[in-house]
Short mmCIF file of C-alpha atoms in Angstrom, two decimals:
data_model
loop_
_atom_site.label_atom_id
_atom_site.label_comp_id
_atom_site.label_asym_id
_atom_site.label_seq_id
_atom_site.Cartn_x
_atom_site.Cartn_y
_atom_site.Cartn_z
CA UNK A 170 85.90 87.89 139.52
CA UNK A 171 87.30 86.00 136.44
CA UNK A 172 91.05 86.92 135.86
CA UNK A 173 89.25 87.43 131.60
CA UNK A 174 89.86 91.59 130.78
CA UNK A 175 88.22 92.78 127.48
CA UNK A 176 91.63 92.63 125.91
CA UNK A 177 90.40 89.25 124.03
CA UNK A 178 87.01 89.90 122.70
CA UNK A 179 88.60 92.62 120.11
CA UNK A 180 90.39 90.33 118.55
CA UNK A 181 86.75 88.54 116.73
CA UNK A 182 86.36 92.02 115.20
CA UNK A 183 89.50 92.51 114.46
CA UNK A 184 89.78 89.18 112.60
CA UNK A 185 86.07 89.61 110.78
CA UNK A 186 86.67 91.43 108.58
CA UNK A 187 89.73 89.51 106.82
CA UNK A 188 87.15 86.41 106.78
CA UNK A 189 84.53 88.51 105.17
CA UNK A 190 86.64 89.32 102.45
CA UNK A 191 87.91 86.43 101.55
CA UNK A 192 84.42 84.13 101.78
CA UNK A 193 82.76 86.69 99.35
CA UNK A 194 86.17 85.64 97.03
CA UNK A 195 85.69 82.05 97.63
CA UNK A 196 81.92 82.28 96.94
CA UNK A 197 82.49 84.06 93.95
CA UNK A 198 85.08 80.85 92.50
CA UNK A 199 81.83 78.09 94.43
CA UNK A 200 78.85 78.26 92.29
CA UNK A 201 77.07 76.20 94.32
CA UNK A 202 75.99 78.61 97.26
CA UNK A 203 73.20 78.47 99.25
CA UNK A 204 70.22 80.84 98.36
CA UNK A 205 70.50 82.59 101.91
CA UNK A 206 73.40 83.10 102.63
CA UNK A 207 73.81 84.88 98.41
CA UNK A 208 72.26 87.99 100.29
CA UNK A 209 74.54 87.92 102.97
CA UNK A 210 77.63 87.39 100.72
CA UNK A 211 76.14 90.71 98.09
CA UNK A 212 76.39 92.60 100.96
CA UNK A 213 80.02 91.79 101.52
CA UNK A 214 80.98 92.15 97.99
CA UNK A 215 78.88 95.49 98.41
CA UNK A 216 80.89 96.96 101.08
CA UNK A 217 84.22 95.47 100.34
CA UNK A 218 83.92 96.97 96.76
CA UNK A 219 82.80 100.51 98.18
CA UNK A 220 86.71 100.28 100.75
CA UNK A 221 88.66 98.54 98.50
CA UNK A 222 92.17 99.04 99.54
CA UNK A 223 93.14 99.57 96.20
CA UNK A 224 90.47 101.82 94.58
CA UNK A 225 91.16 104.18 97.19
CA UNK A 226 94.63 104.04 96.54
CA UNK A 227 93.81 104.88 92.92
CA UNK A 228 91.77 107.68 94.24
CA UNK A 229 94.28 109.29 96.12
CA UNK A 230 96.87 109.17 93.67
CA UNK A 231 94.49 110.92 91.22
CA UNK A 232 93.21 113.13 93.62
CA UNK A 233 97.04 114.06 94.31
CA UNK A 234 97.39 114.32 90.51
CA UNK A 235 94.11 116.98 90.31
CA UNK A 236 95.75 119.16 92.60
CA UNK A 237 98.62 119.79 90.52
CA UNK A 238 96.40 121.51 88.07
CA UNK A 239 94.74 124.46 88.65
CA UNK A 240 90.94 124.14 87.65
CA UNK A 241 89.32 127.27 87.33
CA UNK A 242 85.91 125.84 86.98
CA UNK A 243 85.91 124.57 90.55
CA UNK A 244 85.58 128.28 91.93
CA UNK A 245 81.96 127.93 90.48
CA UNK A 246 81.44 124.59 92.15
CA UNK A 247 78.50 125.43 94.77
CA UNK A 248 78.02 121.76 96.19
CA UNK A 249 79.65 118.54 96.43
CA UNK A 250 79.61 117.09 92.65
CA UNK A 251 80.50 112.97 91.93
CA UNK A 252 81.97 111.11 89.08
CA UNK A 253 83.17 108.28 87.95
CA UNK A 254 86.19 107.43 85.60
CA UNK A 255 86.97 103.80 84.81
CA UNK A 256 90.66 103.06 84.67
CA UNK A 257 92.08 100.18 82.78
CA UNK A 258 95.62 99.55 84.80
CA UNK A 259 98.40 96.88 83.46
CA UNK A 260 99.94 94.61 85.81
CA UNK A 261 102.86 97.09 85.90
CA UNK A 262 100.39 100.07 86.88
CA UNK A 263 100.79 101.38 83.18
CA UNK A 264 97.29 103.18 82.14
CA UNK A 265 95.91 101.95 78.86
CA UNK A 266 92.71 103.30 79.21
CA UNK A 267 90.56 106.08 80.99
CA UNK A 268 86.75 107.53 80.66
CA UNK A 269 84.56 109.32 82.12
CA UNK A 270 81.73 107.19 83.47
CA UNK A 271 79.37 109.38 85.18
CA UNK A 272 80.24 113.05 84.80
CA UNK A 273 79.97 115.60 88.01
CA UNK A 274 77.62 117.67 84.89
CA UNK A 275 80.53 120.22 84.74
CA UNK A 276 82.58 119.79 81.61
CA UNK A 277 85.63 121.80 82.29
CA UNK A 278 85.49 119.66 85.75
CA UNK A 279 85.16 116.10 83.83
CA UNK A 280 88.05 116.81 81.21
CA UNK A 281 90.16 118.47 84.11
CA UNK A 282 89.89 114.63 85.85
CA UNK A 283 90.24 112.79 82.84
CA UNK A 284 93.79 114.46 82.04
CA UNK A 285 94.96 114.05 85.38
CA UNK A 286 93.86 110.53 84.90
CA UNK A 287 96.47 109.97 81.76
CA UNK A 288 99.01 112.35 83.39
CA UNK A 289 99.01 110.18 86.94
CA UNK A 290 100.28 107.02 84.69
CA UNK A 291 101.89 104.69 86.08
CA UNK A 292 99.35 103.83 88.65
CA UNK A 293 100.27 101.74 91.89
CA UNK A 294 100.68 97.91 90.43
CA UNK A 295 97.27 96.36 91.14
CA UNK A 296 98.37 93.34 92.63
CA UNK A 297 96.43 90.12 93.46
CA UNK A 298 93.53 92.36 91.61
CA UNK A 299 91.28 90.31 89.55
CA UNK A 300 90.14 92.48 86.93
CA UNK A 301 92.52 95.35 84.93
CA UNK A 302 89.24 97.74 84.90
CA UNK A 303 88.58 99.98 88.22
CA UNK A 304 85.86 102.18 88.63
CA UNK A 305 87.04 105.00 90.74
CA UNK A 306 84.91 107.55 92.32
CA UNK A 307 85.67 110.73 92.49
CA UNK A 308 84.04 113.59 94.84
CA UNK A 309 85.00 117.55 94.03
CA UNK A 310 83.74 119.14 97.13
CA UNK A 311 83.40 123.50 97.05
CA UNK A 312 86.42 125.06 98.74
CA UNK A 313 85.25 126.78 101.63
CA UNK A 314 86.25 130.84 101.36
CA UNK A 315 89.12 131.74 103.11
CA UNK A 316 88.82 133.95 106.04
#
C-alpha cells in the first residue's frame, strides 16, 4: 500500500474556496477576461455575494436587534416572509442610511425592521469592504406554537 492517508486531499477544498474569492476580486479590477471563463467567475461573485462574511454579520446583528422589540404583527405571520433593507455603513460602522428594499408585504413587519435597523447603529466596521451600501436579507419565519 502507499504510506498516502486521505489526510492531504482536504486540504484542495479547504484552500478553494479562498482562491475563488479572491479571482472573482481580481477579475473584477482585469477587464480583459476571457468570454468563458466570465460565466464561471458570475457564478463566484453569485455565491460569494449570497455568504458574504460580512452581510451575514450585518444580519445577525439586526436580527439580534429585532428581537429586542416585541412585534405584535408577527403572531399573524403564517409563512416564512423575505425582505430586503439596504444599509449604507461608514468606515466606523456608523449607519447613515437605511430602506426598505423589498418589503415581506406586512407593514407593521417592514417598519418594525427598519427601526431596528437605525436603533442597531453602529454596525460592525466593514472592513476591506468595497462599497458603503449592503443589501441585507432578512427572513421572518412563523414561531411555531408552544406546546
Amino acid at each position: 500500500g502507499t504510506p498516502q492517508r486521505q489526510a492531504p486531499r482536504q486540504q484542495p477544498s479547504d484552500a478553494q474556496a479562498n482562491p475563488a474569492a479572491s479571482a472573482s476580486a481580481q477579475s473584477a479590477q482585469r477587464r480583459t477576461v476571457k468570454s468563458e471563463s466570465k460565466e464561471t467567475i458570475q457564478r463566484i461573485s453569485q455565491s460569494a455575494a449570497e455568504q458574504d462574511p460580512y452581510l451575514v454579520e450585518l444580519a445577525v446583528h439586526l436580527a439580534e436587534e429585532l428581537e429586542k422589540l416585541s412585534i405584535p404583527a408577527m403572531s399573524q405571520l403564517n409563512a416564512a416572509r423575505e425582505m430586503t433593507l439596504e444599509l449604507r455603513i461608514l468606515a466606523n460602522g456608523a449607519l447613515t442610511r437605511a430602506r426598505v428594499k423589498e418589503t415581506t408585504g406586512i407593514d407593521k413587519i417592514d417598519q418594525a425592521a427598519y427601526r431596528a435597523a437605525l436603533s442597531a447603529s453602529p454596525y460592525p466596521k466593514p472592513v476591506g469592504e468595497s462599497s458603503d451600501r449592503f443589501d441585507v436579507k432578512l427572513v421572518f419565519t412563523p414561531k411555531q406554537p408552544e406546546r
